[in-house]
mmCIF file of C-alpha atoms in Angstrom:
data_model
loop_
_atom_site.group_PDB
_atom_site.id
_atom_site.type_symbol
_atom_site.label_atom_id
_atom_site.label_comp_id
_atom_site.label_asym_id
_atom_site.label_seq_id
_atom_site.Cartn_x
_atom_site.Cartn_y
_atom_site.Cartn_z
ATOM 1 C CA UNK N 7 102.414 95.455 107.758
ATOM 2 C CA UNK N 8 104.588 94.563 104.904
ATOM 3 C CA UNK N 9 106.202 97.913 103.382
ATOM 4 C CA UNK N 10 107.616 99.223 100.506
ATOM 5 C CA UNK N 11 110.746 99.577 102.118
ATOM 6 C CA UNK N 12 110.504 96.271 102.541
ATOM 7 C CA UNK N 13 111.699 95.844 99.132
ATOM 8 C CA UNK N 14 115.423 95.709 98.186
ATOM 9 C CA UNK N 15 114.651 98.222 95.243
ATOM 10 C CA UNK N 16 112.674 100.325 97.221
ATOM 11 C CA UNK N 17 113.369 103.694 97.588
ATOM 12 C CA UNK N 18 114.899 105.121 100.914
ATOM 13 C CA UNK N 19 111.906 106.672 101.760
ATOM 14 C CA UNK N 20 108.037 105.967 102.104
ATOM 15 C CA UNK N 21 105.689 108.784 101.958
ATOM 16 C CA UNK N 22 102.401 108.361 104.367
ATOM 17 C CA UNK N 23 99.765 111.162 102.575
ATOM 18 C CA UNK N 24 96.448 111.925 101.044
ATOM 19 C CA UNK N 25 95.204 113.551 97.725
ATOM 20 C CA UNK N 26 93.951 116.444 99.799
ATOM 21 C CA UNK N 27 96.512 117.430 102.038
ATOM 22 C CA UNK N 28 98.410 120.591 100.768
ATOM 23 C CA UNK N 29 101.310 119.755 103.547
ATOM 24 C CA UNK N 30 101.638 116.513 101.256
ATOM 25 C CA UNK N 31 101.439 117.655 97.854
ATOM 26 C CA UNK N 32 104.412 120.232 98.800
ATOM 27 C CA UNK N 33 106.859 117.466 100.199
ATOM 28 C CA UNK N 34 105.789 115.666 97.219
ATOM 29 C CA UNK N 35 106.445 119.091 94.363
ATOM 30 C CA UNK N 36 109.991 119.843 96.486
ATOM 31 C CA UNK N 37 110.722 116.106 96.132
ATOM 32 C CA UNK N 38 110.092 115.753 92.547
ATOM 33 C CA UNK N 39 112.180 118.788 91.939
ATOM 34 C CA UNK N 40 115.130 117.549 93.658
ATOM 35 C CA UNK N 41 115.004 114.140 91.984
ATOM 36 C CA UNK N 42 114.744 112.446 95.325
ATOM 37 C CA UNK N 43 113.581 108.716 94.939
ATOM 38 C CA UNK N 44 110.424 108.033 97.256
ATOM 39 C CA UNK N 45 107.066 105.560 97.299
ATOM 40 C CA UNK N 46 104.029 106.902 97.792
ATOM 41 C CA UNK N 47 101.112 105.506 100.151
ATOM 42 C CA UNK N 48 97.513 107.007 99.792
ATOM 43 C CA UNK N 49 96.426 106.514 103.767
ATOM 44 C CA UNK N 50 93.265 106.583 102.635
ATOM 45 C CA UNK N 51 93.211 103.610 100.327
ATOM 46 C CA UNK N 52 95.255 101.393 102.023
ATOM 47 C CA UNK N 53 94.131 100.365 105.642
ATOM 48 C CA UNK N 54 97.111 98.671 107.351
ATOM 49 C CA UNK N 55 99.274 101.969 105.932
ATOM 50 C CA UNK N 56 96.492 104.305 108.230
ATOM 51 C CA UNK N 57 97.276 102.106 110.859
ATOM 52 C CA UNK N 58 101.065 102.496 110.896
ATOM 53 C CA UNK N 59 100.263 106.102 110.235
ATOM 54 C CA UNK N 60 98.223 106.446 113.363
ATOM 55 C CA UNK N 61 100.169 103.864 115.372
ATOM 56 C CA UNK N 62 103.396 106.086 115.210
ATOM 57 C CA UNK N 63 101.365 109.315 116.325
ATOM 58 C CA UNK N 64 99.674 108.854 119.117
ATOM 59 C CA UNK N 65 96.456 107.715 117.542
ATOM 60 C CA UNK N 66 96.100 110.420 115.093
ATOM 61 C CA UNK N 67 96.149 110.198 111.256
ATOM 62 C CA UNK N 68 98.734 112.678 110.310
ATOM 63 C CA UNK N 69 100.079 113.423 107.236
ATOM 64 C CA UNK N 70 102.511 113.723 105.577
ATOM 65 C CA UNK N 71 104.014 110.778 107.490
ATOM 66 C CA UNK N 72 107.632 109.525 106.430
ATOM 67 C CA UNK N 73 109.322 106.164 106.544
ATOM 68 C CA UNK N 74 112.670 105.618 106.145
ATOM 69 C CA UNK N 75 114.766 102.517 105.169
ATOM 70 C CA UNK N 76 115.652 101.986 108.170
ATOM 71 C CA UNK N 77 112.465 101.843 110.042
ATOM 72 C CA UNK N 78 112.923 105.497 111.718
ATOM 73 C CA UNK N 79 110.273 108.099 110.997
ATOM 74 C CA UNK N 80 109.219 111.703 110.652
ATOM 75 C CA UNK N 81 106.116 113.126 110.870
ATOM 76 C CA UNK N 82 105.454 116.766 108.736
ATOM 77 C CA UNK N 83 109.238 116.752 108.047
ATOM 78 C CA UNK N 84 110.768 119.363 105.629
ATOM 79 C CA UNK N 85 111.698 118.460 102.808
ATOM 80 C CA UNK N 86 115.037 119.523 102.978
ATOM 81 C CA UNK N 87 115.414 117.048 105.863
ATOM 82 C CA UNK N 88 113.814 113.653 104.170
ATOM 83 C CA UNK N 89 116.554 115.295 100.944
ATOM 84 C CA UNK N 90 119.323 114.904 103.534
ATOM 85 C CA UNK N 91 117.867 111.507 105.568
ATOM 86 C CA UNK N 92 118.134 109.721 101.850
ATOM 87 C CA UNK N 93 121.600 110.779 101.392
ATOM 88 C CA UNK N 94 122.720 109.769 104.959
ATOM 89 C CA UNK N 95 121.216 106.152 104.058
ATOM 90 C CA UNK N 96 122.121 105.892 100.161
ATOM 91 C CA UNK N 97 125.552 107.360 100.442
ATOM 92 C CA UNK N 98 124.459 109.806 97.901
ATOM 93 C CA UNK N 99 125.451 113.756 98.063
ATOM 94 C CA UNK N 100 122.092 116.138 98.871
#
């Protein structure tokens, strides 16, 4: 599966999540708020993204699901910890 990490303009971080979960929509607010750069894969419309979703947690479809620029993952993460994971791999300050 090609990602959008992929990408040399991507952003250092890929969020795995649905319209419905409430987990997802509150990495996403706390994200937003912070300024932090991310892409954003609906699981549920994209088939090879529930794969890799499912793939990396032991079979199960769980969301929110994270992917980093450098391949490593977290699955439910805080958001202050995907905040701090970008700045570790852009150089940035949290």
């Amino acid at each position: 599966m090609t990602s959008p990490s992929d990408s040399v303009d991507s952003p250092a971080v890929t969020l795995y999540t649905t319209t419905w979960c409430p987990f997802c929509s509150s990495l996403v607010e706390n994200l937003d708020r912070s300024g932090t750069a991310y892409a954003r894969i609906d699981v549920e419309e994209d088939a090879d993204a529930a794969a890799w979703v499912e793939s990396v947690n032991n079979g199960n479809r769980v969301v929110p699901t994270v992917m980093y620029a450098d391949g490593s993952y977290a699955t439910n993460p805080p958001a202050g910890q995907v905040r701090r994971r970008v700045a570790e791999l852009t150089g940035e300050a949290e």
